[in-house]
PDB file of C-alpha atoms in Angstrom:
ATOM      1  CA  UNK A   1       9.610 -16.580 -22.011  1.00  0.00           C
ATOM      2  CA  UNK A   2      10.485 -19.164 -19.583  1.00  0.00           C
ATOM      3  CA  UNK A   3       8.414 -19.912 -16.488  1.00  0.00           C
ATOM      4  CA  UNK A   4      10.017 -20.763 -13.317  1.00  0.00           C
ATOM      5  CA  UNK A   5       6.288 -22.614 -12.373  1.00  0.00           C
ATOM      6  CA  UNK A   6       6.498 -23.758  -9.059  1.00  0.00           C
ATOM      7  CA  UNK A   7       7.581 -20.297  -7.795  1.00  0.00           C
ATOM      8  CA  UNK A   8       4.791 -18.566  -9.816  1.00  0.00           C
ATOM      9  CA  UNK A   9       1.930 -21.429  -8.649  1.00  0.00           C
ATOM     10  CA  UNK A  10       3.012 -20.369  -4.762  1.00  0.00           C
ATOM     11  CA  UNK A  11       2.817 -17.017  -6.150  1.00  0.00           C
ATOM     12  CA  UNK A  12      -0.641 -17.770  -7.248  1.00  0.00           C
ATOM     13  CA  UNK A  13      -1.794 -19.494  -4.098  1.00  0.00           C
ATOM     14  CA  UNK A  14      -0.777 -16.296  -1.071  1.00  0.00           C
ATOM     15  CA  UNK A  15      -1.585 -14.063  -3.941  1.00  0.00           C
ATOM     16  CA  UNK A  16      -5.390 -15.024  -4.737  1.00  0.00           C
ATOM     17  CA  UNK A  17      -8.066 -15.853  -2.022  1.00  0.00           C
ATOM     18  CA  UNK A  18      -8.891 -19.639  -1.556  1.00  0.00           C
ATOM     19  CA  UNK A  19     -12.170 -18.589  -1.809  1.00  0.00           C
ATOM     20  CA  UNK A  20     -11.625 -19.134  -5.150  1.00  0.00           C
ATOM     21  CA  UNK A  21     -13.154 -22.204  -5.948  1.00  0.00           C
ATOM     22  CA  UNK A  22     -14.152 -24.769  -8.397  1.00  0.00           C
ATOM     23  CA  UNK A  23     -17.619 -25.958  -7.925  1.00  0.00           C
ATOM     24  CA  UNK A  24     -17.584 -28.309  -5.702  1.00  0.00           C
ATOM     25  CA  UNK A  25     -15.898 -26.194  -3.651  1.00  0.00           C
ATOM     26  CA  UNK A  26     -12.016 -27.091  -3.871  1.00  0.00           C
ATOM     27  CA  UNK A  27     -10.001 -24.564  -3.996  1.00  0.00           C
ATOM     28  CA  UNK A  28      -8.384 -23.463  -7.522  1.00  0.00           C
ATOM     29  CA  UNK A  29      -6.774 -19.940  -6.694  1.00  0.00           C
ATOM     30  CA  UNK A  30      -3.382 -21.288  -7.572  1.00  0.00           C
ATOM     31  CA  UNK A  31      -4.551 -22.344 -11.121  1.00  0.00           C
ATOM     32  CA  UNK A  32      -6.746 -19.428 -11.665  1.00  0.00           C
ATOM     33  CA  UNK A  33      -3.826 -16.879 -10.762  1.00  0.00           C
ATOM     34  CA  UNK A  34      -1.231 -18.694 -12.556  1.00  0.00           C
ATOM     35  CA  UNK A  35      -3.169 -18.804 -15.741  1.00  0.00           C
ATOM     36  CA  UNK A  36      -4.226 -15.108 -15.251  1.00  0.00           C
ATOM     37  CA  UNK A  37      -0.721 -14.194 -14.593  1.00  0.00           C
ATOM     38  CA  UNK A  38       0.654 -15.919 -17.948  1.00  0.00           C
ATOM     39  CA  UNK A  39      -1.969 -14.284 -20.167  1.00  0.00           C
ATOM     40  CA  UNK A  40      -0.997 -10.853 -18.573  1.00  0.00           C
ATOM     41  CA  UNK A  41       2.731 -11.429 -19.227  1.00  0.00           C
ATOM     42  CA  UNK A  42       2.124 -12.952 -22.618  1.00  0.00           C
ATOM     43  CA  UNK A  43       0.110  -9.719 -23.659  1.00  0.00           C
ATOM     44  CA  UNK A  44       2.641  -7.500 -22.253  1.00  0.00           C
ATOM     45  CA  UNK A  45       5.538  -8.902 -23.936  1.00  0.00           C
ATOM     46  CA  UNK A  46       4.601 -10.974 -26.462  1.00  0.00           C
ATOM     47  CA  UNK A  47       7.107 -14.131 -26.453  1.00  0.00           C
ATOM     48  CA  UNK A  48       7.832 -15.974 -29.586  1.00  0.00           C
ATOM     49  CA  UNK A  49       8.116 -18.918 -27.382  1.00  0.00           C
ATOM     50  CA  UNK A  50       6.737 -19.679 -24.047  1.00  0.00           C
ATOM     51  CA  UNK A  51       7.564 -22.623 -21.727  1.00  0.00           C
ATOM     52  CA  UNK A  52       6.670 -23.829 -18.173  1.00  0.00           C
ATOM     53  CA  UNK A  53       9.568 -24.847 -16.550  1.00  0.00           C
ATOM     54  CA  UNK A  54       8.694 -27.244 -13.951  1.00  0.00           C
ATOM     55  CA  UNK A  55      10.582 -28.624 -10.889  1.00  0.00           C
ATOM     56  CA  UNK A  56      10.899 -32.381 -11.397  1.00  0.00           C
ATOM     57  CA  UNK A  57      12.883 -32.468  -8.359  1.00  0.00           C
ATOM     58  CA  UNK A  58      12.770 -30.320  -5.889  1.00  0.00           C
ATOM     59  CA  UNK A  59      15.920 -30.919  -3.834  1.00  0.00           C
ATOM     60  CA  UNK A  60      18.491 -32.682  -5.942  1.00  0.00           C
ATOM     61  CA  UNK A  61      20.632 -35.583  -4.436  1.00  0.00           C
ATOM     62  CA  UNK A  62      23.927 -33.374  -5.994  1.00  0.00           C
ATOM     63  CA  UNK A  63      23.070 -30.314  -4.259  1.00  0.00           C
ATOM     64  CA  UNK A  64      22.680 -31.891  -0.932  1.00  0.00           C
ATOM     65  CA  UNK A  65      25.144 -34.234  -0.810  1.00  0.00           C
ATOM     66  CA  UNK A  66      27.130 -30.965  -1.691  1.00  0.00           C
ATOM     67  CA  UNK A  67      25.679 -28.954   1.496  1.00  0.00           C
ATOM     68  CA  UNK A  68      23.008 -31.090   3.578  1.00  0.00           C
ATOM     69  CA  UNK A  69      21.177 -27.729   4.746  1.00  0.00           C
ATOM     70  CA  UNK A  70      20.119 -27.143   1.625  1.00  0.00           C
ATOM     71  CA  UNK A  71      16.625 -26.735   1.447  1.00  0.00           C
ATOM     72  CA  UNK A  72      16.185 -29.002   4.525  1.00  0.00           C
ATOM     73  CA  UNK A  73      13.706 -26.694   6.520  1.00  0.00           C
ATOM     74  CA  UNK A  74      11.314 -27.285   3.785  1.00  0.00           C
ATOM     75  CA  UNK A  75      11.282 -31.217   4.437  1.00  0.00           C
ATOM     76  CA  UNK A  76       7.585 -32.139   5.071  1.00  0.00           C
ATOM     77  CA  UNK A  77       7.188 -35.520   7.415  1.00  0.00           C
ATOM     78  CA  UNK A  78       7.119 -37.986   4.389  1.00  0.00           C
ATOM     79  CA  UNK A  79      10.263 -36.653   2.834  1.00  0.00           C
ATOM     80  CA  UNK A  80       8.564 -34.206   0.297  1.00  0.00           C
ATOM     81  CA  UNK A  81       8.541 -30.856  -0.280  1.00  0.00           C
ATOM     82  CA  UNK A  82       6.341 -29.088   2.270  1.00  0.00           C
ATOM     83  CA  UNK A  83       2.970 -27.802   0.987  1.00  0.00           C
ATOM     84  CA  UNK A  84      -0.334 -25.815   1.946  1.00  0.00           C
ATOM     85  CA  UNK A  85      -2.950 -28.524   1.948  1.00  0.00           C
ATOM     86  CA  UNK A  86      -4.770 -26.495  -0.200  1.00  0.00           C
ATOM     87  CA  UNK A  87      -1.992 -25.796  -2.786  1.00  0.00           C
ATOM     88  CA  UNK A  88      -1.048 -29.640  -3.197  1.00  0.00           C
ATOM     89  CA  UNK A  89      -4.095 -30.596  -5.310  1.00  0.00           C
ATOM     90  CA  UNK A  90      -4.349 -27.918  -7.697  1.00  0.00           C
ATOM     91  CA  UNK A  91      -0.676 -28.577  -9.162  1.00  0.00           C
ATOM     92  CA  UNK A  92      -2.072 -31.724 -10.975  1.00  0.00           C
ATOM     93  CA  UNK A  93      -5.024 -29.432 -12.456  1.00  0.00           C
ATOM     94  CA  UNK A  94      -2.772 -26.885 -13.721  1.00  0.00           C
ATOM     95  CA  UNK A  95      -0.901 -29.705 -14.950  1.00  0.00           C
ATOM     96  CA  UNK A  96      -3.775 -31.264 -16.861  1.00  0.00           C
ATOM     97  CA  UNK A  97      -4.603 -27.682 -18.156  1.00  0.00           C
ATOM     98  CA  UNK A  98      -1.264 -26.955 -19.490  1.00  0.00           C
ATOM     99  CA  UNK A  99      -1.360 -30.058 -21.842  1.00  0.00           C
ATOM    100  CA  UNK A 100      -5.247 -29.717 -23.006  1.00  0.00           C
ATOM    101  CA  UNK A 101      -4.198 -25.830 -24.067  1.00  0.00           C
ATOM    102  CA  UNK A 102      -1.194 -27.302 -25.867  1.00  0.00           C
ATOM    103  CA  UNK A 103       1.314 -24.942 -24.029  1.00  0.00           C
ATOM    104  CA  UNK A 104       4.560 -26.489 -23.222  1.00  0.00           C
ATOM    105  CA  UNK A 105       5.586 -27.578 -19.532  1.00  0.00           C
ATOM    106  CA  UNK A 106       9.271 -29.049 -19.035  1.00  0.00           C
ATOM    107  CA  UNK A 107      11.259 -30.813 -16.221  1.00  0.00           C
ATOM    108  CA  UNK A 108      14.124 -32.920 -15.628  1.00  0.00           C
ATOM    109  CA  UNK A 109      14.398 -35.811 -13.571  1.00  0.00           C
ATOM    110  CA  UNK A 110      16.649 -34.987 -10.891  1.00  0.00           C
ATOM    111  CA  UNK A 111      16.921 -31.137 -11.318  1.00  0.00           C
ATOM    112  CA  UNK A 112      14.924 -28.646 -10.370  1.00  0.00           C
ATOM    113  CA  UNK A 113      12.994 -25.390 -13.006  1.00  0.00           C
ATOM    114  CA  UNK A 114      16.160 -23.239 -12.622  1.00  0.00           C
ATOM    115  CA  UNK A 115      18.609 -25.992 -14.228  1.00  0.00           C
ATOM    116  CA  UNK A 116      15.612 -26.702 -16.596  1.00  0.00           C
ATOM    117  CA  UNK A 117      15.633 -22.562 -17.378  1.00  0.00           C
ATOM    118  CA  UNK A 118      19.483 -22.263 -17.255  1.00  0.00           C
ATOM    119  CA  UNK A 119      19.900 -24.440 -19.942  1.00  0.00           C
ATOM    120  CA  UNK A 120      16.953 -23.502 -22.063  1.00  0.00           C
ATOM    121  CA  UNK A 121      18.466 -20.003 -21.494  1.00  0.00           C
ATOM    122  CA  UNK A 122      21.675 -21.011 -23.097  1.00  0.00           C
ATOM    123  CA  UNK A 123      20.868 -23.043 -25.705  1.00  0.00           C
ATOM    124  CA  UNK A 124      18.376 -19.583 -26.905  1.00  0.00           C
ATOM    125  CA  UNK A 125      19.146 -17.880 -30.084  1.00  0.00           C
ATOM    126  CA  UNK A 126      17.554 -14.491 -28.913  1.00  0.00           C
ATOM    127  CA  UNK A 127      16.567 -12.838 -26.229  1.00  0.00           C
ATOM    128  CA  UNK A 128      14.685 -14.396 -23.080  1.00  0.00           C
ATOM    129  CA  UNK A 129      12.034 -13.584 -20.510  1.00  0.00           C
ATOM    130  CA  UNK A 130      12.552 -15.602 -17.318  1.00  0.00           C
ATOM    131  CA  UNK A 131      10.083 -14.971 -14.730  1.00  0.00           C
ATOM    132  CA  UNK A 132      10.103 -16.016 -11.077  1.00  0.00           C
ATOM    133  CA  UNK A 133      10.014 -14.683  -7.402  1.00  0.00           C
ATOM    134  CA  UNK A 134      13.830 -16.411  -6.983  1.00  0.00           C
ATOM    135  CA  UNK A 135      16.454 -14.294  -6.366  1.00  0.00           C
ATOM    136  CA  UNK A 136      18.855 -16.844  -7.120  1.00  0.00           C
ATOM    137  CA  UNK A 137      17.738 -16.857 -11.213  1.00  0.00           C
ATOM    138  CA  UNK A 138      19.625 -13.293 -10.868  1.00  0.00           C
ATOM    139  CA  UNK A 139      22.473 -15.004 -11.855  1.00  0.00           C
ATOM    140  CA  UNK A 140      21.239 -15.640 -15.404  1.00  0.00           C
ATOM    141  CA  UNK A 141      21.230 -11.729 -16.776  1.00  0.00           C
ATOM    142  CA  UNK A 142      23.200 -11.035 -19.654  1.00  0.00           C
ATOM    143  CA  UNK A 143      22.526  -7.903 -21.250  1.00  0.00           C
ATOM    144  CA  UNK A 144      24.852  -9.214 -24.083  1.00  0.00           C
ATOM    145  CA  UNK A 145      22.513 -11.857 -25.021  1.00  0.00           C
ATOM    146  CA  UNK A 146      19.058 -10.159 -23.920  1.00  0.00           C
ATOM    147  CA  UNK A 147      18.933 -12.204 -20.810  1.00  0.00           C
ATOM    148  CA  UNK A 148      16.691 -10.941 -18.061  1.00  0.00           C
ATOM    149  CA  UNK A 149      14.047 -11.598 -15.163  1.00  0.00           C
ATOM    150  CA  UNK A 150      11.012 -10.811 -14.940  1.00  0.00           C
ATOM    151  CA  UNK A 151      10.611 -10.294 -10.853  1.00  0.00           C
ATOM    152  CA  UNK A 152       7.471 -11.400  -9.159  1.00  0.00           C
ATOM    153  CA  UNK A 153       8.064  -8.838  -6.278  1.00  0.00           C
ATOM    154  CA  UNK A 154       5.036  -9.363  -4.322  1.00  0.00           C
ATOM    155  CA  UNK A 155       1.733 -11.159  -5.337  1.00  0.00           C
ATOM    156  CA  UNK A 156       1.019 -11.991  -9.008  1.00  0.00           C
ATOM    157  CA  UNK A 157       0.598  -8.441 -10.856  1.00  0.00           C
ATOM    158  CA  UNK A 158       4.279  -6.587  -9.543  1.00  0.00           C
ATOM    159  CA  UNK A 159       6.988  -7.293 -11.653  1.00  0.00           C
ATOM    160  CA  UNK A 160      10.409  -5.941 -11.590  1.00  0.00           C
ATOM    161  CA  UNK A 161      12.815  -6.404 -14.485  1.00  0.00           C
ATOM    162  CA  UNK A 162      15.876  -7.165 -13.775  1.00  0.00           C
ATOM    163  CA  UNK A 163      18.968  -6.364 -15.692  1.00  0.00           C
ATOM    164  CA  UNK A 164      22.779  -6.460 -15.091  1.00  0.00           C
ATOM    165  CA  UNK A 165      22.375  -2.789 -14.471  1.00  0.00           C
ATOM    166  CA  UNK A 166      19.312  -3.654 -11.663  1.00  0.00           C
ATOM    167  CA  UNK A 167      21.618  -6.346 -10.129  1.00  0.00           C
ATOM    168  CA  UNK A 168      23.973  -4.036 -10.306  1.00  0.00           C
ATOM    169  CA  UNK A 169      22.048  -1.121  -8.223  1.00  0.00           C
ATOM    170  CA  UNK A 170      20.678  -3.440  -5.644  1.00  0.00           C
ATOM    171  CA  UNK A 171      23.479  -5.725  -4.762  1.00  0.00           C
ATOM    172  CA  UNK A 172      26.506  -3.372  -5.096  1.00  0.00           C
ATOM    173  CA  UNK A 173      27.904  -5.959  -7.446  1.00  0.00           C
ATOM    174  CA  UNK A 174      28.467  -6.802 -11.087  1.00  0.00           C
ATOM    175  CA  UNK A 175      25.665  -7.376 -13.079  1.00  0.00           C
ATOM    176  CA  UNK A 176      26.468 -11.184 -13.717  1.00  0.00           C
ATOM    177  CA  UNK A 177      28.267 -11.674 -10.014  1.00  0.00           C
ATOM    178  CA  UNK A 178      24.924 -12.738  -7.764  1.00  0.00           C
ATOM    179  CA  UNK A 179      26.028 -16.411  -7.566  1.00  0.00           C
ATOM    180  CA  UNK A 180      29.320 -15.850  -6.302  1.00  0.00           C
ATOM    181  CA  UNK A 181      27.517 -12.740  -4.274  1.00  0.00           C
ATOM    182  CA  UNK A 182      25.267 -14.937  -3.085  1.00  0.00           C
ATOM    183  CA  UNK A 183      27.421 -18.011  -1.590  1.00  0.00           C
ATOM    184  CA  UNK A 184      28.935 -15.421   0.144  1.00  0.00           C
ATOM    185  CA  UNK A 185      26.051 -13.992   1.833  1.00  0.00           C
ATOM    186  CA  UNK A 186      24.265 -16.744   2.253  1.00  0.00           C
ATOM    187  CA  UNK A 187      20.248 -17.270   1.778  1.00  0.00           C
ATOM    188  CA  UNK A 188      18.106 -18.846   4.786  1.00  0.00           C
ATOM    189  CA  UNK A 189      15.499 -19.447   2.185  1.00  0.00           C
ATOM    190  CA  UNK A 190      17.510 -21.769   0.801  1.00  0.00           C
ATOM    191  CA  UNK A 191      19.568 -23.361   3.876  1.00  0.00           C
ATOM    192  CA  UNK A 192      22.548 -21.805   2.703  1.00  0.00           C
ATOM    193  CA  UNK A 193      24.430 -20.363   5.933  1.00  0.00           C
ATOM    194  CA  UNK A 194      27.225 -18.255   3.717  1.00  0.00           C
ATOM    195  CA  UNK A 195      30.463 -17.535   5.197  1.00  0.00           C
ATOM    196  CA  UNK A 196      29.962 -17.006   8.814  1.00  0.00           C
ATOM    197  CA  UNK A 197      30.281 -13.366   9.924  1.00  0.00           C
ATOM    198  CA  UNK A 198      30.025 -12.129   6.271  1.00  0.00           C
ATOM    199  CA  UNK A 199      27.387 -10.174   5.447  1.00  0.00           C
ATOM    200  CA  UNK A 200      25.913  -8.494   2.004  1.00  0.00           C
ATOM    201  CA  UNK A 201      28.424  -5.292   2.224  1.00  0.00           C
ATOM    202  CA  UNK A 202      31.180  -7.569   2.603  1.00  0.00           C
ATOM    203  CA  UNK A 203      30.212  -9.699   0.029  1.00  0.00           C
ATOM    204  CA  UNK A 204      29.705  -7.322  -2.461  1.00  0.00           C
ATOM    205  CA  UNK A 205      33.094  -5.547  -1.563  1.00  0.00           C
ATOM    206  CA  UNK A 206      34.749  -8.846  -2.429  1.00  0.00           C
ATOM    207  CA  UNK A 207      32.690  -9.410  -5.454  1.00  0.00           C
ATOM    208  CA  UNK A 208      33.754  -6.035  -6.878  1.00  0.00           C
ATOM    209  CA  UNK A 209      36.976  -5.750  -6.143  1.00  0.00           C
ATOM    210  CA  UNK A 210      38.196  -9.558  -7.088  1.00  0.00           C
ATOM    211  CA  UNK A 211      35.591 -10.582  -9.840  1.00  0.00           C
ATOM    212  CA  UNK A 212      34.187 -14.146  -8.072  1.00  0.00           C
ATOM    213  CA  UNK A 213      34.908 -16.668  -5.840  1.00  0.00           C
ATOM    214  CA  UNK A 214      37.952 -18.247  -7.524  1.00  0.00           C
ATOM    215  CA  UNK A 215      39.692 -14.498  -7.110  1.00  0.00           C
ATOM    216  CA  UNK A 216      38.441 -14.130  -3.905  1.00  0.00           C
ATOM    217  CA  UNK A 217      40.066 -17.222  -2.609  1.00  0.00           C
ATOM    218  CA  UNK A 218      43.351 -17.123  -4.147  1.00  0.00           C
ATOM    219  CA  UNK A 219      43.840 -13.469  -3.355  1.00  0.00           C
ATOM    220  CA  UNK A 220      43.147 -14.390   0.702  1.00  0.00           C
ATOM    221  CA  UNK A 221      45.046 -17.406   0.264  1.00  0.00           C
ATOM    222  CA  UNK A 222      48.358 -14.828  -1.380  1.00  0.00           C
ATOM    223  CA  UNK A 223      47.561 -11.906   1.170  1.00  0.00           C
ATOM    224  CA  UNK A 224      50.498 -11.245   3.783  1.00  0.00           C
ATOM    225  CA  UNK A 225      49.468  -7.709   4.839  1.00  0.00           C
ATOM    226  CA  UNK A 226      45.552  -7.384   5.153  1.00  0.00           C
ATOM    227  CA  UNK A 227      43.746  -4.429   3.051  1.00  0.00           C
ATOM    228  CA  UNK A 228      40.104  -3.706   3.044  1.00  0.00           C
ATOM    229  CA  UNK A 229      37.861  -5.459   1.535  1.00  0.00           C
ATOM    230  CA  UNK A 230      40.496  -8.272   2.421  1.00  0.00           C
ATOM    231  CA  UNK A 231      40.885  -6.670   6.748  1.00  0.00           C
ATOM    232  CA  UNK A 232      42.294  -9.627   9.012  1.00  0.00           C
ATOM    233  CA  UNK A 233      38.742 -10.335   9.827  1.00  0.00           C
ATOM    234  CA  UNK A 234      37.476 -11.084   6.606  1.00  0.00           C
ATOM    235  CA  UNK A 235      40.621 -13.364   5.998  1.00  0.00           C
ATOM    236  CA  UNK A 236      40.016 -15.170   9.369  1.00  0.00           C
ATOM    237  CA  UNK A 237      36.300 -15.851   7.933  1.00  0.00           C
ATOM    238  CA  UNK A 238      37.209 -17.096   4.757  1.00  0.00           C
ATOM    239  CA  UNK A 239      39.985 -19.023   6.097  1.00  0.00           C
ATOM    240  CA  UNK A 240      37.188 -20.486   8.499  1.00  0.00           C
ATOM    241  CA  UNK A 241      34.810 -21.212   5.984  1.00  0.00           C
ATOM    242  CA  UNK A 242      36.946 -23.051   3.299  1.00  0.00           C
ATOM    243  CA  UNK A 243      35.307 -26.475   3.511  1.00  0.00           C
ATOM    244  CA  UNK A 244      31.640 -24.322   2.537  1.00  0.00           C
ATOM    245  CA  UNK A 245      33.188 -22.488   0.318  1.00  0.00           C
ATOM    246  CA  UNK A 246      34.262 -25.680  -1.437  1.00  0.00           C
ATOM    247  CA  UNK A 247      30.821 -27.240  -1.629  1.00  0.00           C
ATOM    248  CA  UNK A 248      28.422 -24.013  -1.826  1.00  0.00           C
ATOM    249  CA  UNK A 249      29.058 -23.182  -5.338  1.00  0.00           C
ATOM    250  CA  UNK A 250      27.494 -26.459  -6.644  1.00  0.00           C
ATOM    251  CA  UNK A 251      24.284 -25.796  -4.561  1.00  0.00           C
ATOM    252  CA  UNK A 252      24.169 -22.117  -6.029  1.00  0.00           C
ATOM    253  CA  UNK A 253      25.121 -22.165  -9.649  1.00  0.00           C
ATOM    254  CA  UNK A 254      22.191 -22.993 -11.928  1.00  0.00           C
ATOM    255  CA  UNK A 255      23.286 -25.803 -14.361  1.00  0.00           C
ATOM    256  CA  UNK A 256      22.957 -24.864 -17.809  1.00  0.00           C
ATOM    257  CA  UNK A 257      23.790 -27.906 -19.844  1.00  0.00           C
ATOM    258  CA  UNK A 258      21.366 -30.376 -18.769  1.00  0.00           C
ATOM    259  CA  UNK A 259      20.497 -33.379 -21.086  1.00  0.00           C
ATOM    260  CA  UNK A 260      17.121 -32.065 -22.637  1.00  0.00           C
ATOM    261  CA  UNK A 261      14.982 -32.845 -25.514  1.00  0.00           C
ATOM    262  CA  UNK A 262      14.642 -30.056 -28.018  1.00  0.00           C
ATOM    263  CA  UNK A 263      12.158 -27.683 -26.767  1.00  0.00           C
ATOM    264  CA  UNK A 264       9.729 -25.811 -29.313  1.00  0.00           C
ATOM    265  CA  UNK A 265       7.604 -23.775 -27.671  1.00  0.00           C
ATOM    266  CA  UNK A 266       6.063 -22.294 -29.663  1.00  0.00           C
ATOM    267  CA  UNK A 267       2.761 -20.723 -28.389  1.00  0.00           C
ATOM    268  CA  UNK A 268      -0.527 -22.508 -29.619  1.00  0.00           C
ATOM    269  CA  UNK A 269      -2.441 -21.272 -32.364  1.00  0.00           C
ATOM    270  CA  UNK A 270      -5.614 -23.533 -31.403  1.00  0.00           C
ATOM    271  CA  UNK A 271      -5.748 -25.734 -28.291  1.00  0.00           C
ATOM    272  CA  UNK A 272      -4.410 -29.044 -28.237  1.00  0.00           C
ATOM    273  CA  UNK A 273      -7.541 -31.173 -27.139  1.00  0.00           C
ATOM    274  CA  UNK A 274     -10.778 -28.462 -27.233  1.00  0.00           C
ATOM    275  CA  UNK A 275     -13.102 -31.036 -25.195  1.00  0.00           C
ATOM    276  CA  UNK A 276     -10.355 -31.823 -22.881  1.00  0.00           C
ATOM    277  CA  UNK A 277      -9.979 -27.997 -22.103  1.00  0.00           C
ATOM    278  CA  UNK A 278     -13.546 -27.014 -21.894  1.00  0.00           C
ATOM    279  CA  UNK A 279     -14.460 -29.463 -19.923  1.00  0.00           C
ATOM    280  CA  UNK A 280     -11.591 -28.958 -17.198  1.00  0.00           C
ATOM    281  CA  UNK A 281     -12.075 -25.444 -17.327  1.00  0.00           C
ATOM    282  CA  UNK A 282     -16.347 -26.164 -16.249  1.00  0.00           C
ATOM    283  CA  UNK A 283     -15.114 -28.444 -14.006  1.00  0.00           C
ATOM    284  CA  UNK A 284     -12.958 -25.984 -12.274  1.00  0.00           C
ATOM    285  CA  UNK A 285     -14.819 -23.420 -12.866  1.00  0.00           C
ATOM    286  CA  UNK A 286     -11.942 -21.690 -14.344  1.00  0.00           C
ATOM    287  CA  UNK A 287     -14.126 -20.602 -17.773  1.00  0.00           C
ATOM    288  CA  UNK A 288     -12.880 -16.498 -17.490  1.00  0.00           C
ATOM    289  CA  UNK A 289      -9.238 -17.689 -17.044  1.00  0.00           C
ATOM    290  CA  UNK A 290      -9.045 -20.040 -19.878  1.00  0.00           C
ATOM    291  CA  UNK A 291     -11.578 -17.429 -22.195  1.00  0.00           C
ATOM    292  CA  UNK A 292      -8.750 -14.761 -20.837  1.00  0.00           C
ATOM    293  CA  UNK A 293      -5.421 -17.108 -22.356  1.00  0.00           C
ATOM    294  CA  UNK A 294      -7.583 -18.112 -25.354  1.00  0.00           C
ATOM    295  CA  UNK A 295      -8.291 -14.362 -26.187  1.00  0.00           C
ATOM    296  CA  UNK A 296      -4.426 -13.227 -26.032  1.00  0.00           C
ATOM    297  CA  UNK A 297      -3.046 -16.244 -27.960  1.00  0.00           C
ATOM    298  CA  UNK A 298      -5.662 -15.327 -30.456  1.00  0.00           C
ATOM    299  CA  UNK A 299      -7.311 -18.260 -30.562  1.00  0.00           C
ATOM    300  CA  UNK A 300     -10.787 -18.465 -32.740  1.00  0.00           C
ATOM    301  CA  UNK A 301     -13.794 -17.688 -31.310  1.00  0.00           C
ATOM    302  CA  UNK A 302     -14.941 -21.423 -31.914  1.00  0.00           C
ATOM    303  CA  UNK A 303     -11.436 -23.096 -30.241  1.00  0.00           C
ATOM    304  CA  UNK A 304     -13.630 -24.340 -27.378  1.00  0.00           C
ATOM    305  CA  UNK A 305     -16.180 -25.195 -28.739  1.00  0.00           C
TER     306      UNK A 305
END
């Protein structure tokens, strides 16, 4: 089960009230839900291995030297990413938690979670959970290999699996086609315009009918008579938007071959540092979340203490 964290911790913060709070009165929804979210997915499906894929950069250099727009509305004023006041604290609590319960949290410098899961993803020997509220992660199922997402549709407790044959009935498109879909289409979340005038039924025509981008492109670049999906319109567009469709596909695809250390994973029998653990969790006041994990990784009843 891999983690896509920073999407489930945002999750965690809209999805629980900030009237959750520690005792001194900070707010500590974020933690609380992510850690309550975790134990509920670790009960339901019952990983081998479980890792928190973290976001050690945000907005790579690559992917926006590639297409400037991308992610750019999200800029705060000091060049970060922008965050609720409220959320920006707790990130380096969960952090602290993470590593007292002994459950592993990984990032790389200069990429963001989604390289981090793509290539944990690849290098797996069996099948894999990946759970996160971004679409763009549909890219990764492979029913083949036992590849799928875990949707966070709304809040913390709705989750949607996603298959090839999900991508499939949403999108109009091969089950394994959503990056190329999605270049196409574009996704404002992101800053990624997409071909200008082409919009998801177009894109998923294309998709279908020529397999991805590459076939897309040389077929409009070989067409003499127009035929749908490929109408003089849609060849004008594509003509038009060459130069993005030269950079976008760098921004979209999730790398999957990243230099990482071997990752275990494994889930904790007992918790890395006890004291370190109880103590954060009275400081926090996060005692029912942590008792909650402790209980489904089976911990003993004397773990904390």
């Amino acid at each position: 089960m891999l983690l896509d964290a920073a999407s489930l911790y945002f999750r965690a913060f809209y999805g629980v009230p900030t009237s959750v709070t520690a005792p001194d009165g900070r707010p500590v929804n974020a933690v609380r839900g992510f850690l309550d979210m975790s134990a509920r997915l670790i009960a339901a499906h019952r990983p081998d291995r479980w890792v928190a894929c973290w976001d050690d950069d945000w907005r790579p250099a690559f992917r926006v030297e590639a297409l400037p727009s991308y992610k750019a509305h999200r800029l705060s004023p000091d060049g970060g990413e922008e965050t609720p006041d409220e959320l920006g604290p707790q990130v380096p609590v969960l952090v602290e938690v993470l590593a007292a319960a002994g459950l592993d949290r990984v990032g790389a410098p200069g990429y963001e979670a989604d390289d981090v899961i793509g290539t944990l993803a690849t290098r797996a020997r069996g099948p894999v959970d990946v759970v996160t509220g971004d679409r763009d992660l549909f890219q990764l199922v492979d029913d083949a290999r036992g590849v799928r997402i875990l949707y966070t549709n709304r809040g913390i407790s709705d989750i949607e699996v996603v298959d090839e044959a999900a991508v499939a009935a949403k999108y109009g498109i091969p089950g394994r086609a959503y990056a190329d879909f999605a270049v196409l289409r574009g996704d404002p979340s992101d800053g990624l315009p997409g071909v200008a005038g082409i919009g998801a039924k177009t894109a998923a025509a294309l998709v279908t009918e020529f397999g991805d981008l590459a076939g897309i492109r040389a077929a409009a670049a070989r067409t003499v008579v127009p035929k749908a999906p490929l109408t003089a319109a849609v060849l004008k567009k594509l003509h038009a938007g060459g130069e993005y469709l030269d950079a976008a596909p760098v921004v979209v695809a999730v790398a999957k071959d990243i230099d990482l250390p071997p990752v275990e994973g494994a889930l904790p029998r007992r918790p890395a540092d006890p004291e370190a653990l109880a103590a954060l969790a009275e400081q926090h006041g996060i005692e029912s979340s942590v008792r909650r994990m402790a209980a489904v990784l089976g911990w003993p009843a004397d773990a904390l203490g």
